[in-house]
Short mmCIF file of C-alpha atoms in Angstrom, two decimals:
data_model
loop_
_atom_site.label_atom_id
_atom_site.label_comp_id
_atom_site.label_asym_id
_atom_site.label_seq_id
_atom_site.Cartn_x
_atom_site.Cartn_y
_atom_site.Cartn_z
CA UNK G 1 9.51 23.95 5.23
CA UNK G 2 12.88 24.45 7.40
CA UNK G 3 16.27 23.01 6.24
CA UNK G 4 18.28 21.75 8.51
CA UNK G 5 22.10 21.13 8.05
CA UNK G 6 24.55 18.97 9.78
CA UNK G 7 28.19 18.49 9.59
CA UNK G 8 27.73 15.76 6.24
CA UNK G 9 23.72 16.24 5.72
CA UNK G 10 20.95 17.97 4.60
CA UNK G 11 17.74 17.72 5.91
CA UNK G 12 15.41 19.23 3.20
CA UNK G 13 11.90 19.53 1.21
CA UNK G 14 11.17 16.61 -1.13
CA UNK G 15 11.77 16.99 -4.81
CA UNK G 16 10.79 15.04 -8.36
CA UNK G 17 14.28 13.47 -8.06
CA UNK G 18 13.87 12.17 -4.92
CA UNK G 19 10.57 9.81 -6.17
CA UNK G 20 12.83 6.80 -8.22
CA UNK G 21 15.45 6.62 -5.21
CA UNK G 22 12.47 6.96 -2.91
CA UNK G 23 10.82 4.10 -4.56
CA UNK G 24 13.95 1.68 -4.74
CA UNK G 25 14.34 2.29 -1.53
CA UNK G 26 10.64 1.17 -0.43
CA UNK G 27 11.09 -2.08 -3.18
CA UNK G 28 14.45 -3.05 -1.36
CA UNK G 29 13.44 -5.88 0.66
CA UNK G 30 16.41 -5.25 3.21
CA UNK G 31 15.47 -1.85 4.16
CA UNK G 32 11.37 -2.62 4.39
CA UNK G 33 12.41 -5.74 6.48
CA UNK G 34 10.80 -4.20 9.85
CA UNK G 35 8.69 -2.50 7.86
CA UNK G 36 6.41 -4.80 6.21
CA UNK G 37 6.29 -5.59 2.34
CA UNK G 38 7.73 -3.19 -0.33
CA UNK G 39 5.78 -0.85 -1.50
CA UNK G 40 5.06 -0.24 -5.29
CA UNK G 41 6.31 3.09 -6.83
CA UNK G 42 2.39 4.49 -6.86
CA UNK G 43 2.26 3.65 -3.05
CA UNK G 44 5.95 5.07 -3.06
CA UNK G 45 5.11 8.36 -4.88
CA UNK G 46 1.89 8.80 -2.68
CA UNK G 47 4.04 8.90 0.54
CA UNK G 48 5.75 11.53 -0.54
CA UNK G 49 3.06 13.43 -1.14
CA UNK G 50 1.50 12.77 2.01
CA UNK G 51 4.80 13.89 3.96
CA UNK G 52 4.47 16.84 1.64
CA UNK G 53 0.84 17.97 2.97
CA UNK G 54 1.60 17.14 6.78
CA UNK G 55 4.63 19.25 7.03
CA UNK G 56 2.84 22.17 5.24
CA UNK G 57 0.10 21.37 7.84
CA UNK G 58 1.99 20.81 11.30
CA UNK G 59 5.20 22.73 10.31
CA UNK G 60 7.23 19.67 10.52
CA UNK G 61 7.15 15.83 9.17
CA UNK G 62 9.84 13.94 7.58
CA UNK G 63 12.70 15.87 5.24
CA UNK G 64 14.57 14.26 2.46
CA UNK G 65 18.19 13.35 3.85
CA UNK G 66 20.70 14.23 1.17
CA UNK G 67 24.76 13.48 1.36
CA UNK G 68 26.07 17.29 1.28
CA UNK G 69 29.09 16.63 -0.57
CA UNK G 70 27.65 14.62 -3.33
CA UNK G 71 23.59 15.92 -3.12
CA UNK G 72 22.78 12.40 -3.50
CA UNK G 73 19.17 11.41 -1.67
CA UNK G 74 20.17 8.81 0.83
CA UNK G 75 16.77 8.62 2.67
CA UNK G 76 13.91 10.28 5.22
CA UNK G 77 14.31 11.67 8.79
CA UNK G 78 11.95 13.34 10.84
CA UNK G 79 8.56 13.67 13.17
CA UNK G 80 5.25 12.50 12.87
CA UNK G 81 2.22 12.14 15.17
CA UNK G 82 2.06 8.81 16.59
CA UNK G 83 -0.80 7.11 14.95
CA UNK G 84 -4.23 6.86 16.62
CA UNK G 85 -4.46 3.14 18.11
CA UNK G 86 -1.62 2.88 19.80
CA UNK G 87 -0.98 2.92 23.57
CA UNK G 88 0.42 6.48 23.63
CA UNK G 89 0.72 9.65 22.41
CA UNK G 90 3.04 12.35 20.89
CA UNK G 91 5.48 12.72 18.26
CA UNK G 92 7.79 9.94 16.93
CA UNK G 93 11.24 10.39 15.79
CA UNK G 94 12.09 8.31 12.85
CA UNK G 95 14.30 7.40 9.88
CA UNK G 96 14.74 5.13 6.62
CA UNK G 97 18.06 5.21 4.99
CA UNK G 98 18.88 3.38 1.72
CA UNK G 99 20.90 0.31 2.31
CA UNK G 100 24.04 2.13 0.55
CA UNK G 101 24.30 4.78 3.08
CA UNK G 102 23.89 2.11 6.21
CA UNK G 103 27.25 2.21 8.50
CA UNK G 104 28.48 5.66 8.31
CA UNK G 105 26.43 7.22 11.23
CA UNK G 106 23.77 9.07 8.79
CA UNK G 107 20.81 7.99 10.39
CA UNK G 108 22.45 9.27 13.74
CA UNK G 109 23.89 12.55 12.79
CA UNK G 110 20.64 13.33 11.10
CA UNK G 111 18.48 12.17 14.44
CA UNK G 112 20.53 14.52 15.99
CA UNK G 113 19.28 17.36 14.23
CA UNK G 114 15.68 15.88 14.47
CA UNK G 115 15.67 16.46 17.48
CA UNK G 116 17.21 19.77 18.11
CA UNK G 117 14.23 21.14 15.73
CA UNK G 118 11.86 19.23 18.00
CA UNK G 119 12.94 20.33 21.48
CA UNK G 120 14.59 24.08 20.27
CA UNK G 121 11.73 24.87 18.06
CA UNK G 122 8.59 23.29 18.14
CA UNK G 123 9.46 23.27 22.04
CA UNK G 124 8.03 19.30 22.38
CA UNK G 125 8.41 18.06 26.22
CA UNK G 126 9.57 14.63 24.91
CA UNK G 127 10.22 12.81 21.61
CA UNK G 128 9.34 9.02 21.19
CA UNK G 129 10.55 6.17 18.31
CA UNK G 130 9.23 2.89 17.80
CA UNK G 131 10.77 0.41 16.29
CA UNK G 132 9.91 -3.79 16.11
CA UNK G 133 11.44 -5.45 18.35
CA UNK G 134 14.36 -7.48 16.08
CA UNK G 135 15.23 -3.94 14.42
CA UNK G 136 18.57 -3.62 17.02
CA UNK G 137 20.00 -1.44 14.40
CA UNK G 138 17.58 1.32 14.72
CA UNK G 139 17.41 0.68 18.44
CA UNK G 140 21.01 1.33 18.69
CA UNK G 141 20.40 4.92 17.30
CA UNK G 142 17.84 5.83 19.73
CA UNK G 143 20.25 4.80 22.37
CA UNK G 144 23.47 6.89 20.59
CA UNK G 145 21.08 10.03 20.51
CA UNK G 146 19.75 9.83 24.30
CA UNK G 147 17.00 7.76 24.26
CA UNK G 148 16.07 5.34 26.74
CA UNK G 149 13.71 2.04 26.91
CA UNK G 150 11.31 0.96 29.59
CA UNK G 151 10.64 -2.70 28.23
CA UNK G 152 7.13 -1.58 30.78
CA UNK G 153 6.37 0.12 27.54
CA UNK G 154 6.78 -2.40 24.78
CA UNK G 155 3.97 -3.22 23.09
CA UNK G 156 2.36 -5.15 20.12
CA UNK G 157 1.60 -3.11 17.20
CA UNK G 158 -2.12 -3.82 16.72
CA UNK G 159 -1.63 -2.56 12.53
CA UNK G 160 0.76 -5.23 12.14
CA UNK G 161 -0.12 -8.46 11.37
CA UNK G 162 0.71 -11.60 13.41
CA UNK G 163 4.77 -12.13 12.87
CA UNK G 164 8.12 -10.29 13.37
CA UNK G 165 6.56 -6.91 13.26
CA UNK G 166 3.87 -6.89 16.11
CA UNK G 167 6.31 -6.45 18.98
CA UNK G 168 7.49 -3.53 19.24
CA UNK G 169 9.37 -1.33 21.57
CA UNK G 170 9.28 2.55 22.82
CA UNK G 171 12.29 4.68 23.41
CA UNK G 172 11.58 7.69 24.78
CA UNK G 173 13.69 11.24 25.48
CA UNK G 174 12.53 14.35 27.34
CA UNK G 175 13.50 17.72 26.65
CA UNK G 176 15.23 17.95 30.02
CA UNK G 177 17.89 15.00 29.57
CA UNK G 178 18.98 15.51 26.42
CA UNK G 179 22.64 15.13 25.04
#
C-alpha cells in the first residue's frame, strides 16, 4: 500500500490505533450527517477491514489521514469504485474527517494528493465525488481541487432512503484539466 505525503499529512495504511478514533468518528452524529446513521464500532471495525482487502486488491482505496506533526488519525481519503446501481461509472474521490480537524484545509490538501496518485499513477482519465446535495462543505472541496458540476448529472441515490440523503450531486475532473 503507497504512502503518500503532503506538506501537513500523511496518507497511510490503517492500523489497530486507528479503530477507536475510527469508530468515534462514525458515532459522531455531525460528521455521519450526509452520511446516514452512525455506525456501531463492529460496523466501524468491519470498514476498516474492508478498505484493508480492496486496496490490497485494486492497489488503491481509502488511506488513513494522519496530522504529520502530531501522528494523530484525523480521518480517511481516497478512491473507490463507484458502486453498482448508480447512473455511472468509475472511481470516486472521497473523504471523512473528524469534526476536530474540520476548517484547516485537511480534507483539501489531502484530495490533492488523491488525486495526483489517481491521474500520475493509476493513469485514471477522470475522477468523480458524490456528495448529497445539502453537504456544501464537501462540495466546496471538489470545487477548490478542480472539479466541476453539471447539475445534468445530479441524481437520487437509489441506496438512500427517502430524505436529505437521496439527492445527490456529481463533480467530475478529467485528467486533462487538472490544477
Amino acid at each position: 500500500m503507497a504512502e503518500l505525503r503532503t506538506d501537513r499529512l500523511t496518507l497511510r495504511p490503517w492500523c489497530d490505533s486507528d479503530l477507536e478514533p475510527w469508530a468515534a468518528m462514525n458515532a459522531d452524529p455531525e460528521v455521519r450527517e450526509h452520511l446516514g446513521d452512525p455506525l456501531t464500532r463492529e460496523q466501524s471495525d468491519a470498514s476498516v477491514a474492508r478498505f484493508q482487502a480492496e486496496f490490497d486488491q485494486r492497489g488503491y482505496g481509502w488511506w488513513a489521514v494522519e496530522v504529520r506533526a502530531t501522528g494523530e488519525f484525523i480521518g480517511f481519503a481516497g478512491l473507490d469504485q463507484v458502486d453498482d446501481g448508480m447512473p455511472f461509472t468509475g472511481v470516486e474521490i472521497g473523504w471523512r474527517l473528524a469534526r476536530a480537524a474540520w476548517g484547516h484545509g485537511y480534507a483539501t490538501e489531502a484530495a490533492l494528493a488523491v488525486l495526483a496518485y489517481g491521474f500520475d499513477v493509476l493513469e485514471l482519465p477522470e475522477i468523480l465525488a458524490v456528495t448529497t446535495a445539502t453537504n456544501l462543505r464537501s462540495q466546496a472541496v471538489m470545487r477548490r481541487i478542480g472539479m466541476t458540476r453539471d447539475p445534468a448529472d445530479d441524481f437520487d441515490d437509489p441506496t438512500a432512503p427517502e430524505g436529505p440523503l437521496r439527492p445527490n450531486v456529481l463533480y467530475r475532473i478529467p485528467r486533462t484539466t487538472r490544477i
